[in-house]
PDB file as gemmi writes it, atoms N, CA and C in Angstrom:
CRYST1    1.000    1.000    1.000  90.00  90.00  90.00 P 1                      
ATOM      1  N   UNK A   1       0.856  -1.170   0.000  1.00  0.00           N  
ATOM      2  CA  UNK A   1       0.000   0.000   0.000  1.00  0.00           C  
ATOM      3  C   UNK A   1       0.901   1.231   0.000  1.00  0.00           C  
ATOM      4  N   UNK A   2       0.402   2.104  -0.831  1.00  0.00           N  
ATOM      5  CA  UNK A   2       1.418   3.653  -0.912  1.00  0.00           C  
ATOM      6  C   UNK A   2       1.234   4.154   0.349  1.00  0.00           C  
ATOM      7  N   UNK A   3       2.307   5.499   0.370  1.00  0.00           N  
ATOM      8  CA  UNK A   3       2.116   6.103   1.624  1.00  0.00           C  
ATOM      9  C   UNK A   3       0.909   6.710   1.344  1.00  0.00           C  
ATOM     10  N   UNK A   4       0.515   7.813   0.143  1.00  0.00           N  
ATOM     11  CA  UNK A   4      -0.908   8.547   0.224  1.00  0.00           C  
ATOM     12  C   UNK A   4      -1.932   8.128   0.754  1.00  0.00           C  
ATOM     13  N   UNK A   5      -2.325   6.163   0.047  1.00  0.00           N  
ATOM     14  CA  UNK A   5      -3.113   5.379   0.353  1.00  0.00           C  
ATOM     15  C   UNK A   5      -3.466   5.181   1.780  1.00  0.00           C  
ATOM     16  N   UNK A   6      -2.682   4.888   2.285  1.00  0.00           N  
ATOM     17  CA  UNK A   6      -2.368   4.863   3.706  1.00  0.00           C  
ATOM     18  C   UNK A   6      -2.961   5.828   4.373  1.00  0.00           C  
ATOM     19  N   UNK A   7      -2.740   7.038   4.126  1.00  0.00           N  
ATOM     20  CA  UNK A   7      -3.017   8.155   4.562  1.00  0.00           C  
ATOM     21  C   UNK A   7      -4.175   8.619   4.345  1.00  0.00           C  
ATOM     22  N   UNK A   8      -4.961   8.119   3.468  1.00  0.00           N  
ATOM     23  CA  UNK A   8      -6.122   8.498   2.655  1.00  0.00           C  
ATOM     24  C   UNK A   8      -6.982   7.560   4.054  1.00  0.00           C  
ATOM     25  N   UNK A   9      -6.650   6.455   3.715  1.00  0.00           N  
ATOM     26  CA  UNK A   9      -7.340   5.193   4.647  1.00  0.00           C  
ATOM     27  C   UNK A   9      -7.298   5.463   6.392  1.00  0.00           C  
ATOM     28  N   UNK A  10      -6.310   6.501   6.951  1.00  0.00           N  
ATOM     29  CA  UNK A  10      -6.199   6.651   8.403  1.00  0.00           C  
ATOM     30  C   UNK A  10      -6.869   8.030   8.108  1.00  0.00           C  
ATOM     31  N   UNK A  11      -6.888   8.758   7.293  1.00  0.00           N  
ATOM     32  CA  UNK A  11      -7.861   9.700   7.429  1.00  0.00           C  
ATOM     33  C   UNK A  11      -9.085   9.636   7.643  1.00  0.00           C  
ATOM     34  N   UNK A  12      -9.623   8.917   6.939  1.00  0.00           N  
ATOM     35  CA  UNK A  12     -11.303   8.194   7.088  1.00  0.00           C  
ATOM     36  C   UNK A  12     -11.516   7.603   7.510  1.00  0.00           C  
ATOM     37  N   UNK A  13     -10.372   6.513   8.566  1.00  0.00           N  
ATOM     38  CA  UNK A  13     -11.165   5.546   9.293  1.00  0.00           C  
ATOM     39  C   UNK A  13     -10.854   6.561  10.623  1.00  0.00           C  
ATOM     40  N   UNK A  14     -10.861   7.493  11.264  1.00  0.00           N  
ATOM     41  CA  UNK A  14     -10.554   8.507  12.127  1.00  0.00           C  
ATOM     42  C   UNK A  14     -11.076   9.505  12.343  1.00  0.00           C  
ATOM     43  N   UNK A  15     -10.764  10.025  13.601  1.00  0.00           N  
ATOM     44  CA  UNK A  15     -11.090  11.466  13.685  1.00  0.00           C  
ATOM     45  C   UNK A  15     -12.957  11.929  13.921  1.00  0.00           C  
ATOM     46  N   UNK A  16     -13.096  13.035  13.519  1.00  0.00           N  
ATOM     47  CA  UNK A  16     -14.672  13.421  13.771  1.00  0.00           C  
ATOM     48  C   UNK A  16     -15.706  12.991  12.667  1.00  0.00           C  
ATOM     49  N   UNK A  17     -16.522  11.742  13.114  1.00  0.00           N  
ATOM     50  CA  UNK A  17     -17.349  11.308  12.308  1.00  0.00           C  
ATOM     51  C   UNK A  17     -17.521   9.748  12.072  1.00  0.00           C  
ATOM     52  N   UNK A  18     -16.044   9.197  12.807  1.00  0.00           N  
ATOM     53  CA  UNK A  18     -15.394   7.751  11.587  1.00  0.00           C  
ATOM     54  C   UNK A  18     -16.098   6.956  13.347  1.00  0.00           C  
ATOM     55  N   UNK A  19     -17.196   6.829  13.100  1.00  0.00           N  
ATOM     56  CA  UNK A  19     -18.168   5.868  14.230  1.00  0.00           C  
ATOM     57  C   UNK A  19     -19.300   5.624  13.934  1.00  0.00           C  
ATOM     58  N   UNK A  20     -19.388   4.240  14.137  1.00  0.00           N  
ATOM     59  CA  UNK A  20     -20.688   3.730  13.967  1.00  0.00           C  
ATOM     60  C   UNK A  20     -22.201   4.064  14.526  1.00  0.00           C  
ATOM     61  N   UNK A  21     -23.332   3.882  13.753  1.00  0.00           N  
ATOM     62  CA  UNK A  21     -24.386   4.635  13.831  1.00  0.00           C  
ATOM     63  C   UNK A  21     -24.723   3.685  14.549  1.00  0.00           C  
ATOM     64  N   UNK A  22     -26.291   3.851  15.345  1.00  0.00           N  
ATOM     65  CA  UNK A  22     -27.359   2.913  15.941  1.00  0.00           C  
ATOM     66  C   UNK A  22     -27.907   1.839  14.894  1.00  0.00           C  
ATOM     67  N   UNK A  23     -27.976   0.510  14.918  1.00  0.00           N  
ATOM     68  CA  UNK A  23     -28.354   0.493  14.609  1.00  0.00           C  
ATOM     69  C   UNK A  23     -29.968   0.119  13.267  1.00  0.00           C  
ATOM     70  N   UNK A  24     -30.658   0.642  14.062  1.00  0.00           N  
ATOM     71  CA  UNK A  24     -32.254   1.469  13.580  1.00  0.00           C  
ATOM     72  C   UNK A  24     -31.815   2.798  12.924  1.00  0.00           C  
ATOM     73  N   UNK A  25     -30.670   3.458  12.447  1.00  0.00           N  
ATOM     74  CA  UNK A  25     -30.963   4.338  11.865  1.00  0.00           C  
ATOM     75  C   UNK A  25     -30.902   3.602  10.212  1.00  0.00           C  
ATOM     76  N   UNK A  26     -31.648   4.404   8.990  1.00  0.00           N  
ATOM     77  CA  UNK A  26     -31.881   3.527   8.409  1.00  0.00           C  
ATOM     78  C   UNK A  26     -31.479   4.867   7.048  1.00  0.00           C  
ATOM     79  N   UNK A  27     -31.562   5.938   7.471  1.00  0.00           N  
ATOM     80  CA  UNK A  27     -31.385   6.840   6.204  1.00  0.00           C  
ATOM     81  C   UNK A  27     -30.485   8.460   6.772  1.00  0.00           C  
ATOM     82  N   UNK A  28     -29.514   8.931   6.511  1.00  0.00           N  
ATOM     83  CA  UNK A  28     -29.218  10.396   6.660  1.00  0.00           C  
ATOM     84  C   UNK A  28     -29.540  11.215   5.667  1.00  0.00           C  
ATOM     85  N   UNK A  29     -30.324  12.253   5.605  1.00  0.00           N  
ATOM     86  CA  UNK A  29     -30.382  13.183   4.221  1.00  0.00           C  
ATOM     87  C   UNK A  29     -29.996  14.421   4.945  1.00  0.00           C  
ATOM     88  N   UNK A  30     -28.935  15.541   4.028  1.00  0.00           N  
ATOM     89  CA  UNK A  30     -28.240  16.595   4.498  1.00  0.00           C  
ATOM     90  C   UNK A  30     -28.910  17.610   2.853  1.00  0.00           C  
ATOM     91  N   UNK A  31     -29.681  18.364   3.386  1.00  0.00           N  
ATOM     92  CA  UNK A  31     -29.921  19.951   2.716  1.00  0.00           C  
ATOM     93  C   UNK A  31     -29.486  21.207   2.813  1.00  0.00           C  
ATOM     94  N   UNK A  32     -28.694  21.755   1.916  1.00  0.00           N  
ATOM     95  CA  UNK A  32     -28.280  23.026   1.888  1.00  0.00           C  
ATOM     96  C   UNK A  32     -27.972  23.650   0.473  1.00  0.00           C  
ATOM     97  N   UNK A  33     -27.919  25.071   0.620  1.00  0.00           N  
ATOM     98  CA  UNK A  33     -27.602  26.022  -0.644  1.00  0.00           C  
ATOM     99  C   UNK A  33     -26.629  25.980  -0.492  1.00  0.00           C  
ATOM    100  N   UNK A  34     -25.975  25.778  -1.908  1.00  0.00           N  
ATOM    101  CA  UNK A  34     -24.377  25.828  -2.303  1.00  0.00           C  
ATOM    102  C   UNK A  34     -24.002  27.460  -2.010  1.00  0.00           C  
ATOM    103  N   UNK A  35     -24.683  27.939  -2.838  1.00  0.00           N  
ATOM    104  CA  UNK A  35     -24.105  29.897  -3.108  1.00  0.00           C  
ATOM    105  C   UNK A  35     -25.361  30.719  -2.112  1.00  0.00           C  
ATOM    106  N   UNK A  36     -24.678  31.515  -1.796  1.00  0.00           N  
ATOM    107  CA  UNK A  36     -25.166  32.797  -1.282  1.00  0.00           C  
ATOM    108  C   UNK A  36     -25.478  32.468   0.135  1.00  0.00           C  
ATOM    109  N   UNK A  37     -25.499  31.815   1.240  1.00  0.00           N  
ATOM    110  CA  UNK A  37     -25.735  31.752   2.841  1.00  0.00           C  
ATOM    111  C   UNK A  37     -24.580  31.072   3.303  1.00  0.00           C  
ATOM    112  N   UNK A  38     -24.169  32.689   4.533  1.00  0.00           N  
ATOM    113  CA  UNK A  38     -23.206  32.120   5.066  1.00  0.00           C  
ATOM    114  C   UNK A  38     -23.784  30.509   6.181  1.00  0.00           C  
ATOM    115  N   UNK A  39     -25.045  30.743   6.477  1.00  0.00           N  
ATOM    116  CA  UNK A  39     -25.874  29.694   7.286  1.00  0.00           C  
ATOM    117  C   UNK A  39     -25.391  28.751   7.240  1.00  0.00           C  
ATOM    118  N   UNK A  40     -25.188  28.072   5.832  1.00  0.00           N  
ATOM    119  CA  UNK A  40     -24.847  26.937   5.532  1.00  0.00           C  
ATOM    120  C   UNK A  40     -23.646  26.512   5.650  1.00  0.00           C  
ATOM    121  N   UNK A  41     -22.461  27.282   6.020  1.00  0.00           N  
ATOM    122  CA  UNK A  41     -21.333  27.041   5.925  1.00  0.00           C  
ATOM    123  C   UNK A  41     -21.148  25.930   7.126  1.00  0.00           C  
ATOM    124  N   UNK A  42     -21.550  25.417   8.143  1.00  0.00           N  
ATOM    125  CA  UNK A  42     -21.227  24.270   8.884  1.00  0.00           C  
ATOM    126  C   UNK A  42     -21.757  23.056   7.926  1.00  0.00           C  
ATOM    127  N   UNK A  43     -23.245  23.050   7.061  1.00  0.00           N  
ATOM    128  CA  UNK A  43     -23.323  21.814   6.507  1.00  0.00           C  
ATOM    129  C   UNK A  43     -22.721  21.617   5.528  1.00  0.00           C  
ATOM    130  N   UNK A  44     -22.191  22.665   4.745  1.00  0.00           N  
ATOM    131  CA  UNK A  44     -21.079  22.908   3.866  1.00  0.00           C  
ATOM    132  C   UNK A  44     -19.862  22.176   4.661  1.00  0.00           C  
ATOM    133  N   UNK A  45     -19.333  22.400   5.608  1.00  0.00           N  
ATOM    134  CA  UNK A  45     -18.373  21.627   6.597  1.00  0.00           C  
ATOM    135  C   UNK A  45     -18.391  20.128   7.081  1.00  0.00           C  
ATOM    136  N   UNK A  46     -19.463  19.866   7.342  1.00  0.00           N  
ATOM    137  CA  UNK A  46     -20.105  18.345   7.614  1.00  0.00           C  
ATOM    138  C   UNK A  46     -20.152  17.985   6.599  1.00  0.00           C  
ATOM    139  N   UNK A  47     -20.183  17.984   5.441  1.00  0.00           N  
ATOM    140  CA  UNK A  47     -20.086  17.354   4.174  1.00  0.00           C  
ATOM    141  C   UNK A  47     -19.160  16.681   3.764  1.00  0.00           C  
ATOM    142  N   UNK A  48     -18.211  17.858   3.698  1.00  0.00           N  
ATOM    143  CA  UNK A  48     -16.779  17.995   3.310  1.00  0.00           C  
ATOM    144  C   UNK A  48     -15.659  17.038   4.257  1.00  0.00           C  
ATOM    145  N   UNK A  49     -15.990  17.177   5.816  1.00  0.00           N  
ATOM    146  CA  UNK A  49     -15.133  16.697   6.231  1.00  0.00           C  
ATOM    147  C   UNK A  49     -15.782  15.468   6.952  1.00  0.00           C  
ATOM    148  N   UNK A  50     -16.887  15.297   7.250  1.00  0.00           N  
ATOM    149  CA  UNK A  50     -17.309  14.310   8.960  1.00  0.00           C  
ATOM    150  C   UNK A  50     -18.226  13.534   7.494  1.00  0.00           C  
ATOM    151  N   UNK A  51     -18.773  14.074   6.694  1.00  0.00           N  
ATOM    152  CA  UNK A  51     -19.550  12.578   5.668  1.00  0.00           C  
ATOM    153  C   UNK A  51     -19.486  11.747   5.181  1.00  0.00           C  
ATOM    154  N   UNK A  52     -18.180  11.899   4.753  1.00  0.00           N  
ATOM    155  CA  UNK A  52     -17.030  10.941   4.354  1.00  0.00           C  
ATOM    156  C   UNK A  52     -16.719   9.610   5.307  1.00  0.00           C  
ATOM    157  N   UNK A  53     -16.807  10.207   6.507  1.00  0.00           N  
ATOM    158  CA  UNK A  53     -15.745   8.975   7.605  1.00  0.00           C  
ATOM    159  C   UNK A  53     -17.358   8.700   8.243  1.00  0.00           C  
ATOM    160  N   UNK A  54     -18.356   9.374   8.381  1.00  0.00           N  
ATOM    161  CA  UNK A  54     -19.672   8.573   8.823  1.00  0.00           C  
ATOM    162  C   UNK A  54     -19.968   7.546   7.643  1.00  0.00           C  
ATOM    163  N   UNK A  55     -20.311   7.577   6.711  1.00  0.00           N  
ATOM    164  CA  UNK A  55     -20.359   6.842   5.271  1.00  0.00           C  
ATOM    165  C   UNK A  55     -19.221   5.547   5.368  1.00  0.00           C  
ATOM    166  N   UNK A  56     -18.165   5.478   5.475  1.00  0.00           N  
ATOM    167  CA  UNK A  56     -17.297   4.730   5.320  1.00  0.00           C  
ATOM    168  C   UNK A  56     -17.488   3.672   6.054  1.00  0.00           C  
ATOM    169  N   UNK A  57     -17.483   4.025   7.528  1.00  0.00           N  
ATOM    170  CA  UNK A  57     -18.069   3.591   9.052  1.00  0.00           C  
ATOM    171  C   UNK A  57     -19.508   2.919   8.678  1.00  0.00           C  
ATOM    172  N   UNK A  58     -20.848   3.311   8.008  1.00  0.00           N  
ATOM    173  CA  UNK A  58     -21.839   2.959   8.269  1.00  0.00           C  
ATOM    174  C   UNK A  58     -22.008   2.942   6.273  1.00  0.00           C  
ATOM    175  N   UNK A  59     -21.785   1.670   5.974  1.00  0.00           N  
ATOM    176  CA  UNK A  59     -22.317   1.626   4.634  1.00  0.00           C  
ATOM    177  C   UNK A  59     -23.262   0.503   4.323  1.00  0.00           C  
ATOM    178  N   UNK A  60     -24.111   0.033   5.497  1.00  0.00           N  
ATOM    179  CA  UNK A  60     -25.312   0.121   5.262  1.00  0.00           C  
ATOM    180  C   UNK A  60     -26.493   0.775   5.564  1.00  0.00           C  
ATOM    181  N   UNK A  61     -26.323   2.341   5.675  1.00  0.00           N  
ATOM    182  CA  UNK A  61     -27.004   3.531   6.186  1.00  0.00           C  
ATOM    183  C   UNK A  61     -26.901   4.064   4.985  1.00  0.00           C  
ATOM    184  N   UNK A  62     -27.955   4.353   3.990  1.00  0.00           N  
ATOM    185  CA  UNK A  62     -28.305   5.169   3.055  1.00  0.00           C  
ATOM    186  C   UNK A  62     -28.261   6.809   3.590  1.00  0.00           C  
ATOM    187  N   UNK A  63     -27.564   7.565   2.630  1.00  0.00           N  
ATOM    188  CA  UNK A  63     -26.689   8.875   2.742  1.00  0.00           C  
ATOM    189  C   UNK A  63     -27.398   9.729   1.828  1.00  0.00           C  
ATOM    190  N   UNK A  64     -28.445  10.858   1.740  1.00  0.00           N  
ATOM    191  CA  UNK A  64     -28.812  11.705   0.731  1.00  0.00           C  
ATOM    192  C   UNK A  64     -28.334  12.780   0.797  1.00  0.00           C  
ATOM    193  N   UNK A  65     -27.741  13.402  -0.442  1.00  0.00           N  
ATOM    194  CA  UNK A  65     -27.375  15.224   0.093  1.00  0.00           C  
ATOM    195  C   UNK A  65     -27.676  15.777  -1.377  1.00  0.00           C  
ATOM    196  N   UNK A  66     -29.226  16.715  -0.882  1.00  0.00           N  
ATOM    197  CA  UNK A  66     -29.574  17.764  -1.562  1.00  0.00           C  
ATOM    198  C   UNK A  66     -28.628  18.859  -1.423  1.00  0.00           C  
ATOM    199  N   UNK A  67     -28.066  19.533  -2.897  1.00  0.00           N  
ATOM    200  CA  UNK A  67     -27.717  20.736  -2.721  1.00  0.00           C  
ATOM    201  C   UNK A  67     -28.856  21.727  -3.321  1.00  0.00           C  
ATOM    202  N   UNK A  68     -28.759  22.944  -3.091  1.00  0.00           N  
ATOM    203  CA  UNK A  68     -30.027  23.527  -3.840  1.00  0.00           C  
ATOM    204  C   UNK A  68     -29.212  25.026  -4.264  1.00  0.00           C  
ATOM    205  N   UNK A  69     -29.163  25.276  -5.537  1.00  0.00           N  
ATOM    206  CA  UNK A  69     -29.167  26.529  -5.832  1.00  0.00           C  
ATOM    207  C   UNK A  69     -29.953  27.783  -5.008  1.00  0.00           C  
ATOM    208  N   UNK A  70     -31.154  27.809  -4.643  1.00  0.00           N  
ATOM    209  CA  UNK A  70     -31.972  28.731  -3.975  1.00  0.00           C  
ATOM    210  C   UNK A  70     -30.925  28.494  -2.909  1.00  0.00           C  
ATOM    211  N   UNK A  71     -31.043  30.120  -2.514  1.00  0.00           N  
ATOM    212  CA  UNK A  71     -29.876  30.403  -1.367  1.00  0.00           C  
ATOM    213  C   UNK A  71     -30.972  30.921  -0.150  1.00  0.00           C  
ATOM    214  N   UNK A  72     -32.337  30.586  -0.473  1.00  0.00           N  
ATOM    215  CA  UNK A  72     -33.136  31.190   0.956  1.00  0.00           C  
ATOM    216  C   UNK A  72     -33.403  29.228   1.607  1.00  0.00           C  
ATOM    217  N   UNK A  73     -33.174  28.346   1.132  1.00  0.00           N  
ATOM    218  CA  UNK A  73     -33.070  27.082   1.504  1.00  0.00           C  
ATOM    219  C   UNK A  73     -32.644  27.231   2.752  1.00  0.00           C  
ATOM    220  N   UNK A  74     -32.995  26.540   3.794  1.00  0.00           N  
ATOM    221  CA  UNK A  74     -32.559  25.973   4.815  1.00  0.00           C  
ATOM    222  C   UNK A  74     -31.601  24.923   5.666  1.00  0.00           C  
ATOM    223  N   UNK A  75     -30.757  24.893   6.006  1.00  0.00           N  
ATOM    224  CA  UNK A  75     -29.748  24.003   5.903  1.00  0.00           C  
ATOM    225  C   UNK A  75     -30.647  23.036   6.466  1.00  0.00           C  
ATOM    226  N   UNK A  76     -30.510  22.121   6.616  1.00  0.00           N  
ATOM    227  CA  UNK A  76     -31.137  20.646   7.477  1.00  0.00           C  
ATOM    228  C   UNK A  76     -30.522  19.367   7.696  1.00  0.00           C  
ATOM    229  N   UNK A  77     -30.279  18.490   8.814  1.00  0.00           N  
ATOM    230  CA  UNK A  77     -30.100  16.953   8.714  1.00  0.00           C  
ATOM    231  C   UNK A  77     -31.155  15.959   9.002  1.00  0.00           C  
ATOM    232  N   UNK A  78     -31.689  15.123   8.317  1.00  0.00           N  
ATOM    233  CA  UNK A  78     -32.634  14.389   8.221  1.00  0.00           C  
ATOM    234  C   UNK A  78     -32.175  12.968   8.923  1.00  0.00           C  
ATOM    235  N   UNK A  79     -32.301  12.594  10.088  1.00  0.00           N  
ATOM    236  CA  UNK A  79     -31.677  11.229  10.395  1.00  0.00           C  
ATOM    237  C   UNK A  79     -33.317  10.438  10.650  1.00  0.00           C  
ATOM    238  N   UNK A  80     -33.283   9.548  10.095  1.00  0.00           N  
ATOM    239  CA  UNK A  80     -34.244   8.305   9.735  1.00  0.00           C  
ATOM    240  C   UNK A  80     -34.101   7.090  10.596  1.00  0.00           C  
ATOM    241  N   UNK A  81     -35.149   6.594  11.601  1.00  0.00           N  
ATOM    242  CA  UNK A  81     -34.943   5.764  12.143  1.00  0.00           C  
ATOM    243  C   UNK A  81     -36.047   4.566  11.722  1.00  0.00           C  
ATOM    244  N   UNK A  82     -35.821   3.447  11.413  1.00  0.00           N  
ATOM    245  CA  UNK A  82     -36.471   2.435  11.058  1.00  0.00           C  
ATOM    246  C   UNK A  82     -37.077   1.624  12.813  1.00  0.00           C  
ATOM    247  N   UNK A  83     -37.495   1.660  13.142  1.00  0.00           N  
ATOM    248  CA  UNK A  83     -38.206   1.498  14.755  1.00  0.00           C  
ATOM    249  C   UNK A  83     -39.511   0.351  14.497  1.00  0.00           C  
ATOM    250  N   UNK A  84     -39.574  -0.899  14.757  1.00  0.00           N  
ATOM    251  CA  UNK A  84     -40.204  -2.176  14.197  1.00  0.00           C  
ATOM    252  C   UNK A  84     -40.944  -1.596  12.836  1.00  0.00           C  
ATOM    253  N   UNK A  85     -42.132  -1.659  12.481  1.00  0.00           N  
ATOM    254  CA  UNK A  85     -42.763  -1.184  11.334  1.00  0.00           C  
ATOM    255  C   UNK A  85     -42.809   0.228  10.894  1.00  0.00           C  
ATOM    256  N   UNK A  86     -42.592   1.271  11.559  1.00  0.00           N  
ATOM    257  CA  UNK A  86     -42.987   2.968  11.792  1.00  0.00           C  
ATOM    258  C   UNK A  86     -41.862   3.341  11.411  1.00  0.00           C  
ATOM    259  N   UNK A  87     -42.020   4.518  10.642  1.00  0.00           N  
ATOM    260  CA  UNK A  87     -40.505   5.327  10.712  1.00  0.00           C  
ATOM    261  C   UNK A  87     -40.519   6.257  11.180  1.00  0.00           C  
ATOM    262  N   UNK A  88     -39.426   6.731  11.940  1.00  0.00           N  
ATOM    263  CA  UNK A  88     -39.583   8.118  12.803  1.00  0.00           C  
ATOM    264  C   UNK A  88     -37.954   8.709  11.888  1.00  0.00           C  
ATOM    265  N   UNK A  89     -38.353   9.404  11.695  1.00  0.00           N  
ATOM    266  CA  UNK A  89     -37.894  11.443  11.501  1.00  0.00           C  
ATOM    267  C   UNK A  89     -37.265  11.839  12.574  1.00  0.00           C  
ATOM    268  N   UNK A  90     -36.104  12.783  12.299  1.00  0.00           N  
ATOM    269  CA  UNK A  90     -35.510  13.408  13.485  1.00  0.00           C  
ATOM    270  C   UNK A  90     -34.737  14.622  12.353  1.00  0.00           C  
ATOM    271  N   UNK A  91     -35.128  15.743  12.632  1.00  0.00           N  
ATOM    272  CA  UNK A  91     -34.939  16.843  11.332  1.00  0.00           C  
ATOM    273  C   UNK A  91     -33.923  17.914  12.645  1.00  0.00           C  
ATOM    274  N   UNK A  92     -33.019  18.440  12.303  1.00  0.00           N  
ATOM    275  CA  UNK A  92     -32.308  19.235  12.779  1.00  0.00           C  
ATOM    276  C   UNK A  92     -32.185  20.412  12.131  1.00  0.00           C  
ATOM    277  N   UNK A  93     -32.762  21.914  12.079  1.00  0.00           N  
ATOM    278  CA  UNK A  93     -32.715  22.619  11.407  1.00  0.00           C  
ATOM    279  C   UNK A  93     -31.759  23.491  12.020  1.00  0.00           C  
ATOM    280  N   UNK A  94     -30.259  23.360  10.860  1.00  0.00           N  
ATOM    281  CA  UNK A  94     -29.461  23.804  11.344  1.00  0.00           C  
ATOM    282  C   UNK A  94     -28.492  24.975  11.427  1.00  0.00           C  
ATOM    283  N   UNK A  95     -29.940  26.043  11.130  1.00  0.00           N  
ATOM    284  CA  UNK A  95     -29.697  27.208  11.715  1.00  0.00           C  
ATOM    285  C   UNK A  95     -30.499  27.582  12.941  1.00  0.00           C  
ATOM    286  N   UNK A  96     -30.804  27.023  13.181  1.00  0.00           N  
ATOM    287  CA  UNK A  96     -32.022  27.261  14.543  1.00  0.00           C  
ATOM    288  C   UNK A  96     -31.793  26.920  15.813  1.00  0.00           C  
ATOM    289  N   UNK A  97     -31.710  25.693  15.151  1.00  0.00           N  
ATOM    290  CA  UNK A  97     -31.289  24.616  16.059  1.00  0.00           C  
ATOM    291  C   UNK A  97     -32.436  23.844  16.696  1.00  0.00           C  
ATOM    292  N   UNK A  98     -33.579  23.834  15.809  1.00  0.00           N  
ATOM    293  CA  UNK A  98     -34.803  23.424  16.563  1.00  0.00           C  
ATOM    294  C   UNK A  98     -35.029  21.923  16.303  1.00  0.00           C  
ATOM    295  N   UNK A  99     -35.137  21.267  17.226  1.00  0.00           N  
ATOM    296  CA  UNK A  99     -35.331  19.651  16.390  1.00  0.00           C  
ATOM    297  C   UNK A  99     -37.250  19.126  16.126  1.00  0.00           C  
ATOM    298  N   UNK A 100     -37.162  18.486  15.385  1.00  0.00           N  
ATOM    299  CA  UNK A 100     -38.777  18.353  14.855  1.00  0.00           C  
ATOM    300  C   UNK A 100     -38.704  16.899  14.652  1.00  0.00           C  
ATOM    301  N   UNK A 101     -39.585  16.410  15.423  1.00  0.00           N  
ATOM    302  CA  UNK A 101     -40.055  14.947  15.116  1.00  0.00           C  
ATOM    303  C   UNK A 101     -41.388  14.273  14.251  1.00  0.00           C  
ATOM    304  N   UNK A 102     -41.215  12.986  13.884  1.00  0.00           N  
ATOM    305  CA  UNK A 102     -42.632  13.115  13.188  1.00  0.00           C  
ATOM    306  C   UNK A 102     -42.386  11.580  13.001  1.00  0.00           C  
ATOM    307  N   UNK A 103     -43.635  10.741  13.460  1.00  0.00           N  
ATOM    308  CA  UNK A 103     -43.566   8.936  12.956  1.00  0.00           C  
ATOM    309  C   UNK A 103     -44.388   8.935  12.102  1.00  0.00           C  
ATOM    310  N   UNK A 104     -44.153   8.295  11.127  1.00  0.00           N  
ATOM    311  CA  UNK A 104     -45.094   7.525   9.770  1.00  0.00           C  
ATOM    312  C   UNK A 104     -44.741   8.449   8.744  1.00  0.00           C  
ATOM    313  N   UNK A 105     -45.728   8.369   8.107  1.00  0.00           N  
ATOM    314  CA  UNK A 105     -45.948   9.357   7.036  1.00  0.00           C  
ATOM    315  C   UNK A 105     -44.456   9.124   5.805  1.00  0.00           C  
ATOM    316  N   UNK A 106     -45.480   9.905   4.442  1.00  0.00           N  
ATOM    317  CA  UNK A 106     -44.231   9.789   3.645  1.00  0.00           C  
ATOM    318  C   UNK A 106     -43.127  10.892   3.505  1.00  0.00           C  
ATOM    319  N   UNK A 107     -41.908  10.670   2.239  1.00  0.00           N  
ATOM    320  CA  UNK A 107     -40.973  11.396   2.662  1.00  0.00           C  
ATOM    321  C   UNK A 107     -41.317  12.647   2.324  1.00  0.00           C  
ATOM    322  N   UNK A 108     -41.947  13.569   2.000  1.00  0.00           N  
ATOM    323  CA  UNK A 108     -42.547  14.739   2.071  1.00  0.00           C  
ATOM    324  C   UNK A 108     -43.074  15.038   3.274  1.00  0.00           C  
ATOM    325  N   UNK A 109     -43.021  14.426   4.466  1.00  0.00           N  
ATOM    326  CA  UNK A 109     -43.844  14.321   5.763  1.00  0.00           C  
ATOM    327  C   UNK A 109     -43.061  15.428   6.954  1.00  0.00           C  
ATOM    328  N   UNK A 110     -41.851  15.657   6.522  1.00  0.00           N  
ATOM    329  CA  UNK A 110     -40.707  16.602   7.637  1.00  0.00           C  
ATOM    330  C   UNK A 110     -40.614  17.660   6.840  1.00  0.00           C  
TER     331      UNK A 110                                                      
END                                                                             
């Protein structure tokens, strides 16, 4: 194995993010505007650096990331829990910081 390789591979299995989920979680979806809000600049950050090594860690956890041109978008993390038959929602709106729950329903439902 090269040194980069190496390095590539202790990068991502490490550090902030590189840990295993619960798991009942069953889906992450991450929303944000690329251009124009500074708002977004942490999910802009969580993307870039902690999505990578959560993903790697948990690859049987389905990963969605809307970007959206509209810059009045809301940043958001969508974590999905599969809980016996029901699915429960756990929405982090992450400029607010307000968390919003919701069981059943479809994915238009948060």
């Amino acid at each position: 194995m090269s040194s980069r390789t190496a390095k590539i591979l202790e990068n991502i299995t490490t550090g902030l993010g590189a840990t295993k989920l619960n798991p009942s979680v069953r889906r992450v979806s991450l929303i944000y505007a690329i251009q124009g809000k500074t708002e977004c600049m942490g999910a802009k950050y969580f993307y870039r650096e902690n999505l990578p090594r959560v993903k790697y860690a948990n690859p049987e956890v389905e990963f969605v990331v809307n970007k959206s041109k509209d810059a009045t978008i809301t940043p958001t993390l969508t974590i999905e829990f599969a809980l016996q038959s029901a699915l429960t929602r756990h929405s982090l709106d992450c400029y607010s910081g307000r968390d919003q729950k919701s069981i059943g329903g479809s994915a238009d439902a948060v």
